[in-house]
PDB file of C-alpha atoms and ligand atoms in Angstrom:
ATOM      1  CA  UNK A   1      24.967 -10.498  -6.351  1.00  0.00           C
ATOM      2  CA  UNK A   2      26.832 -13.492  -5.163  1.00  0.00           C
ATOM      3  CA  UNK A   3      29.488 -15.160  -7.180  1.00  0.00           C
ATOM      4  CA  UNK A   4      27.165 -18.186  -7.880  1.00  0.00           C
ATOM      5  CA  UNK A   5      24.137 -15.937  -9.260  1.00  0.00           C
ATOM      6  CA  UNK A   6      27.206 -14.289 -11.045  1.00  0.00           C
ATOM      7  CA  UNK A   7      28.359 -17.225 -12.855  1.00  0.00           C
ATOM      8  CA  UNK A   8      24.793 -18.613 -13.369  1.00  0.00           C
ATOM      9  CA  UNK A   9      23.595 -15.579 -15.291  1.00  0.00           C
ATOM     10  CA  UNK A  10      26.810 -16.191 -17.555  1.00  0.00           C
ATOM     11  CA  UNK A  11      26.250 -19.743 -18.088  1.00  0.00           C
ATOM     12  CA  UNK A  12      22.806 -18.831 -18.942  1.00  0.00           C
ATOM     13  CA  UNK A  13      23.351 -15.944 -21.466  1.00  0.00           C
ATOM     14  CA  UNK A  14      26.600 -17.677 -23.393  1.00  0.00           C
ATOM     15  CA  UNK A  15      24.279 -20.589 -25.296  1.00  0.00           C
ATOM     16  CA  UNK A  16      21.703 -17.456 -25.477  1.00  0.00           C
ATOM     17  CA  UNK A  17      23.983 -15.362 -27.561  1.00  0.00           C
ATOM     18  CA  UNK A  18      25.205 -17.825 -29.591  1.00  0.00           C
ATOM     19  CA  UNK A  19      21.784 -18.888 -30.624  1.00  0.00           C
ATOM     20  CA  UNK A  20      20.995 -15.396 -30.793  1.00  0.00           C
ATOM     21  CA  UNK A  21      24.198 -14.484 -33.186  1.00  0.00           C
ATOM     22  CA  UNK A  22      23.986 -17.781 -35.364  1.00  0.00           C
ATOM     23  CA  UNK A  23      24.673 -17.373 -38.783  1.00  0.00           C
ATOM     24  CA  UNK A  24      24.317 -13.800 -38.543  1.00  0.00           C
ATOM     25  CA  UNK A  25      26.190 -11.087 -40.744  1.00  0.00           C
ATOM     26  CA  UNK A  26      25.140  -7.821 -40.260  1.00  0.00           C
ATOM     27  CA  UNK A  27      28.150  -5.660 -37.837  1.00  0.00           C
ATOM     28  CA  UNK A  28      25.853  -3.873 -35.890  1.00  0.00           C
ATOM     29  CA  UNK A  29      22.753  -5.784 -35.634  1.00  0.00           C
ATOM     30  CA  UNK A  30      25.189  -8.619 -33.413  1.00  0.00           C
ATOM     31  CA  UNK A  31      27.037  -5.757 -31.771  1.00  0.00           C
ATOM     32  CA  UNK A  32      23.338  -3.809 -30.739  1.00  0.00           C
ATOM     33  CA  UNK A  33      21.720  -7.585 -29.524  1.00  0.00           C
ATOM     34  CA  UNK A  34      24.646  -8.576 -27.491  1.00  0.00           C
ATOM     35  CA  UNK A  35      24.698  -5.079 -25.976  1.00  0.00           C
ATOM     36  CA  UNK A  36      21.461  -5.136 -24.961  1.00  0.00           C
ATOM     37  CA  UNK A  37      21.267  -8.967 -23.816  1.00  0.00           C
ATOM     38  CA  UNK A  38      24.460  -8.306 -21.538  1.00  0.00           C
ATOM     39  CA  UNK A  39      23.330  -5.122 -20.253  1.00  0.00           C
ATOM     40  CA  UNK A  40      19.770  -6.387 -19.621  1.00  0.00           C
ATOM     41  CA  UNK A  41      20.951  -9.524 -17.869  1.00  0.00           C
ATOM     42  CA  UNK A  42      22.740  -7.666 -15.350  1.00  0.00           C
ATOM     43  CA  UNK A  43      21.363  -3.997 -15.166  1.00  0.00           C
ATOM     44  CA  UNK A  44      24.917  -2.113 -15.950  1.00  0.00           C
ATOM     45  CA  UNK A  45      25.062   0.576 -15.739  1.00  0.00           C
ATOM     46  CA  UNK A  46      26.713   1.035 -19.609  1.00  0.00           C
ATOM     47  CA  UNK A  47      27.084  -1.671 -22.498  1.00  0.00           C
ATOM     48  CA  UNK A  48      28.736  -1.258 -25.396  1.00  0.00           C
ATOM     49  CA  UNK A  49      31.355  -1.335 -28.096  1.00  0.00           C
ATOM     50  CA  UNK A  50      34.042   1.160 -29.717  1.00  0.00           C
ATOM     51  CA  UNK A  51      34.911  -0.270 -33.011  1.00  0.00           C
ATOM     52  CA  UNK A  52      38.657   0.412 -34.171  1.00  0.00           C
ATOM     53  CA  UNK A  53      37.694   2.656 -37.668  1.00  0.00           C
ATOM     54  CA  UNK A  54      40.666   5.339 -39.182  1.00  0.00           C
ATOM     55  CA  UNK A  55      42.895   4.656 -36.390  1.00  0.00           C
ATOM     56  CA  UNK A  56      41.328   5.343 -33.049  1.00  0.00           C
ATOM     57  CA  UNK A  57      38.316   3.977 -31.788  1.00  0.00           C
ATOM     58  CA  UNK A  58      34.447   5.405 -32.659  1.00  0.00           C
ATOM     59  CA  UNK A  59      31.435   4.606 -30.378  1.00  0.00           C
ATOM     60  CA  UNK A  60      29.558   1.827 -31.410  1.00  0.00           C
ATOM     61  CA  UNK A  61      26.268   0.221 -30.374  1.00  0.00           C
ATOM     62  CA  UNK A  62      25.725   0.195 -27.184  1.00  0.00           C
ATOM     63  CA  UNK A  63      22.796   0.932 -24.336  1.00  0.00           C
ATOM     64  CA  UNK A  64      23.025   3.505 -21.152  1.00  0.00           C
ATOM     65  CA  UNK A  65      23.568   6.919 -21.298  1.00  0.00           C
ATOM     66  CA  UNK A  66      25.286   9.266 -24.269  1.00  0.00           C
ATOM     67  CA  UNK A  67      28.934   8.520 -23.948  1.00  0.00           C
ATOM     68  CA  UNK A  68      32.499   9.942 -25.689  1.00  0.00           C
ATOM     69  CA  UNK A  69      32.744   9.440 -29.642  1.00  0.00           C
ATOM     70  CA  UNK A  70      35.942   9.124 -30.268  1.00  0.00           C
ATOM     71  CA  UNK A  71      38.708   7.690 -27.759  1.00  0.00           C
ATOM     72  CA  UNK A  72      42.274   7.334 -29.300  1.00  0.00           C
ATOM     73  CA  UNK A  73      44.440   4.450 -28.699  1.00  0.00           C
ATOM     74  CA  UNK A  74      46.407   4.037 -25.326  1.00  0.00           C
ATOM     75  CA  UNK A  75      43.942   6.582 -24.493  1.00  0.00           C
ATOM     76  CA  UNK A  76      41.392   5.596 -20.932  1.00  0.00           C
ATOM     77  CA  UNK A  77      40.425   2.187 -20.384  1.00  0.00           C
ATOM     78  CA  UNK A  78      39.322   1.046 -23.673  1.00  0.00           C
ATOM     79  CA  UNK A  79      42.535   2.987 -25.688  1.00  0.00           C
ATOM     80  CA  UNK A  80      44.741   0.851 -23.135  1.00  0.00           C
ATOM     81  CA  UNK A  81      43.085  -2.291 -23.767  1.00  0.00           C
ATOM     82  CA  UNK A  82      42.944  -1.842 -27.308  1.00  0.00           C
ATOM     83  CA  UNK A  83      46.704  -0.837 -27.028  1.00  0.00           C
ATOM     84  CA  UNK A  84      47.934  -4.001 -24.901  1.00  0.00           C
ATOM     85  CA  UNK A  85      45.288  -6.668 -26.530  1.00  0.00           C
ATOM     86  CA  UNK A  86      44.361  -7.219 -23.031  1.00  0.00           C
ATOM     87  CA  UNK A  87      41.379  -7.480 -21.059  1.00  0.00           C
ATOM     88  CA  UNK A  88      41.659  -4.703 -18.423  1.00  0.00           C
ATOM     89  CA  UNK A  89      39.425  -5.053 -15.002  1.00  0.00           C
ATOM     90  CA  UNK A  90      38.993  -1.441 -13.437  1.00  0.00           C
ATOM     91  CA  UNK A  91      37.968  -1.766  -9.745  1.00  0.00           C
ATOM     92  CA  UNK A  92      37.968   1.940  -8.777  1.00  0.00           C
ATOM     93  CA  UNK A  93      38.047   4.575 -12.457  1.00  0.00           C
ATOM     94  CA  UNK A  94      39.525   7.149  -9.950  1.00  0.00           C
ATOM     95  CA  UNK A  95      42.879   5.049  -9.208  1.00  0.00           C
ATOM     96  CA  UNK A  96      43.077   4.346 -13.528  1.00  0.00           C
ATOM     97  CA  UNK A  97      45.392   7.182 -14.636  1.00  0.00           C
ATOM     98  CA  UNK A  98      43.735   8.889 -17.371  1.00  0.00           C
ATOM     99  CA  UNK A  99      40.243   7.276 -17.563  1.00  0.00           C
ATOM    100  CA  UNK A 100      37.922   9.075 -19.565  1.00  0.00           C
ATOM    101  CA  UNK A 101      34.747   9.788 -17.312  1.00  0.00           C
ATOM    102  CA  UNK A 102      31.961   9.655 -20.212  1.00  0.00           C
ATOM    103  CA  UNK A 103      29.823   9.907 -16.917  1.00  0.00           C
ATOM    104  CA  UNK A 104      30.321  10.444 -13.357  1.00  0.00           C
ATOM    105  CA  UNK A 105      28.250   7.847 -12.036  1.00  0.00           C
ATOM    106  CA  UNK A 106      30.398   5.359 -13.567  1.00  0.00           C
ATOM    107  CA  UNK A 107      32.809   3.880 -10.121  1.00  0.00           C
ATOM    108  CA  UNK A 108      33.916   0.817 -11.937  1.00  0.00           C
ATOM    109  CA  UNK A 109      34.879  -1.323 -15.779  1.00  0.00           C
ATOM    110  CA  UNK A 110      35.648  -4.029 -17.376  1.00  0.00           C
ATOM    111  CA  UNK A 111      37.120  -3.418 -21.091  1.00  0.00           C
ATOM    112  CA  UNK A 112      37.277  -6.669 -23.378  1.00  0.00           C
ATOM    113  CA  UNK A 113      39.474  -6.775 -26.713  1.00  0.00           C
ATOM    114  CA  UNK A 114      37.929  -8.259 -29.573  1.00  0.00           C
ATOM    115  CA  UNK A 115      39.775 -10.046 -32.206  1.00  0.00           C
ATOM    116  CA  UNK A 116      39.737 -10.642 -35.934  1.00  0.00           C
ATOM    117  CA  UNK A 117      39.959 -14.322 -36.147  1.00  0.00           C
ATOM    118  CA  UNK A 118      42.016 -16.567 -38.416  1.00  0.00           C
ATOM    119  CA  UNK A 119      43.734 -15.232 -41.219  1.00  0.00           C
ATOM    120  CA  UNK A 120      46.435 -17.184 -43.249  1.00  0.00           C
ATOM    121  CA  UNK A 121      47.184 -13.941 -44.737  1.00  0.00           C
ATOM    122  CA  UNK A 122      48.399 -12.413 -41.424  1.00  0.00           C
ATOM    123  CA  UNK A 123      50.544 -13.968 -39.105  1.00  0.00           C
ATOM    124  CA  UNK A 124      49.146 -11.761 -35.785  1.00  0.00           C
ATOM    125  CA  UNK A 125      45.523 -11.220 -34.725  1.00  0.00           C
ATOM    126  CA  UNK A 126      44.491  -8.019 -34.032  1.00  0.00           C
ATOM    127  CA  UNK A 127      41.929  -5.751 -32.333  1.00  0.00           C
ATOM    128  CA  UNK A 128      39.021  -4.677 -34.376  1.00  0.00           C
ATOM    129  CA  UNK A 129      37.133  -2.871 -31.313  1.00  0.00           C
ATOM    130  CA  UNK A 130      36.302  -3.598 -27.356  1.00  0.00           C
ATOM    131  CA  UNK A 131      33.511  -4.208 -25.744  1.00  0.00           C
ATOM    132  CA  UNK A 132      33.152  -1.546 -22.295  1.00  0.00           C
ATOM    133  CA  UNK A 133      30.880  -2.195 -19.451  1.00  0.00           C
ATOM    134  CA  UNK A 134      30.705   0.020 -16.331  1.00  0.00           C
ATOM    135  CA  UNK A 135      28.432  -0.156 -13.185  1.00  0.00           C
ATOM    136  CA  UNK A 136      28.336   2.169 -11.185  1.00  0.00           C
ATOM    137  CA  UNK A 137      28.776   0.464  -8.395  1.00  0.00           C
ATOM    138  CA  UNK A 138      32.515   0.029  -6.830  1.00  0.00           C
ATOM    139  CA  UNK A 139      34.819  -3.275  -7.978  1.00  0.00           C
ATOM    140  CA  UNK A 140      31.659  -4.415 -10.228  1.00  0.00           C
ATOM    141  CA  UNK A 141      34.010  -7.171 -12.219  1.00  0.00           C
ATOM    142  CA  UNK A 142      35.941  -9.814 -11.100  1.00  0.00           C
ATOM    143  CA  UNK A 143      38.130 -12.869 -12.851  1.00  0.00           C
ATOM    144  CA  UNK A 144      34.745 -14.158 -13.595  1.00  0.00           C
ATOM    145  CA  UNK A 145      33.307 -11.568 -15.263  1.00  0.00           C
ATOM    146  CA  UNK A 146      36.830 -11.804 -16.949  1.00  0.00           C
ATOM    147  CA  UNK A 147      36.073 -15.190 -18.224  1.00  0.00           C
ATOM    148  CA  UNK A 148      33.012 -14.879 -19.133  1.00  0.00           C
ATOM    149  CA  UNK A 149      33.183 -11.979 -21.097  1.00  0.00           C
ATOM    150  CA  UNK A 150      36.254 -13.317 -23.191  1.00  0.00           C
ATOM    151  CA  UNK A 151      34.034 -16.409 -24.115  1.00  0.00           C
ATOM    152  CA  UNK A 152      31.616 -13.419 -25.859  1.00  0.00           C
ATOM    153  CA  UNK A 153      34.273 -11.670 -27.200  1.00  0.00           C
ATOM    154  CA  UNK A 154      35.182 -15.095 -28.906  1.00  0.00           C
ATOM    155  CA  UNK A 155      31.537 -15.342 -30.301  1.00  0.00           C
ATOM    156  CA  UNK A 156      31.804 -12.340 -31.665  1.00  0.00           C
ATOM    157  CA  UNK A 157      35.197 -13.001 -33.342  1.00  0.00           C
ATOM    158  CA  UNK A 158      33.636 -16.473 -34.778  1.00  0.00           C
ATOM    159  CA  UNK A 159      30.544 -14.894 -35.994  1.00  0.00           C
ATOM    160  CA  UNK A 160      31.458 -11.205 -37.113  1.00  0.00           C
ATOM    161  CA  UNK A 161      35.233 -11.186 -37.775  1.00  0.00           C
ATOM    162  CA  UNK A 162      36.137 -14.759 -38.983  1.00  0.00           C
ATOM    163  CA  UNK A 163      36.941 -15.532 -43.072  1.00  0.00           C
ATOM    164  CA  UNK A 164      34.673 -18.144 -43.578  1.00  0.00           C
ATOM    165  CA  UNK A 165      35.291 -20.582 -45.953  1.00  0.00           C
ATOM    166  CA  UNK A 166      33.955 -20.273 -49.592  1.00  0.00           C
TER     167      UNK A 166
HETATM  168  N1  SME B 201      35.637   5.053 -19.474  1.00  0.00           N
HETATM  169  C1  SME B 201      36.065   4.695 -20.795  1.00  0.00           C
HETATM  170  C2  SME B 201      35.429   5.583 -21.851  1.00  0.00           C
HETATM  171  C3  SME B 201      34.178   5.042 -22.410  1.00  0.00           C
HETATM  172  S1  SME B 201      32.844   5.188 -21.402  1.00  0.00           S
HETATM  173  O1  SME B 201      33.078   4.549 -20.149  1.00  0.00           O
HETATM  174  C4  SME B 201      31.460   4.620 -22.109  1.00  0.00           C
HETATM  175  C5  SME B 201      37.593   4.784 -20.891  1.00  0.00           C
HETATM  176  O2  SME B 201      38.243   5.290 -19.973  1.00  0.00           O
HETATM  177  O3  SME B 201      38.133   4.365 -21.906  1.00  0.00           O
END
């Protein structure tokens, strides 16, 4: 896939999810829909989210093939991510130092934080899951994947983790 069919795809899905998502409530009826749209849109190999719960994270929804249900933080890719609040961009899981292989076929990942959103209460943000994607094909994700997939981890913060206003 060429960078252009990349970012076209994106700029295709974004206003999809968010009409998708709109005024929605339910946790894992968003999380399940914008697994599936992202991992239908581009055939990944895995899709999905670990949701921070009791102090590590637990599998959430998510489509591909069984995966680990528990990874604890600073743990593999998504324990790091979680752990820095930072996207991290994986081009070869054999050069990460202790990635979790939930499957072999998996050669490369993208982990994205997601955020609670704006709380007077609390002076930081923090991370209330990830969402994971792997392919299983070599240096799958790139800066624009990067973008891209921040601007859905910012719909899901608006829609799912937000206070909304009484
Ligand atoms: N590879 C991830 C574990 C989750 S699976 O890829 C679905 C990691 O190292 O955190």
């Amino acid at each position: 896939m060429t960078q252009t069919d990349k970012r076209t795809l994106y700029e295709q899905l974004l206003p999809q999810l968010a009409a998708l998502v709109d005024g929605e409530t339910e946790e894992m009826s968003v999380l399940a829909n914008v697994a599936s749209a992202i991992h239908e849109t581009f055939g990944f190999w895995w899709t999905g989210f670990y949701l921070v719960r009791h102090g590590e994270l637990r599998l959430g929804p998510f489509q591909g093939p069984t995966a680990c249900m528990r990874i604890a933080r600073g743990r593999g890719v998504c324990g790091a991510s979680w752990d820095r609040g930072q996207t991290i961009v994986v081009p070869d899981v054999k050069h990460f130092p202790g990635h979790i292989a939930c499957s072999s076929a998996s050669r490369s990942e993208i982990v994205v934080p997601i955020y609670n959103g704006a709380n007077p209460m609390q002076s930081c943000p923090s991370v209330v899951g990830v969402l994971d994607i792997d392919s299983q094909h070599p240096s799958a994700f790139d800066a624009t994947d990067q973008k891209f997939l921040e601007q859905v981890a910012a719909l899901i913060t608006q829609t799912l983790y937000t206070p909304k206003a009484p």
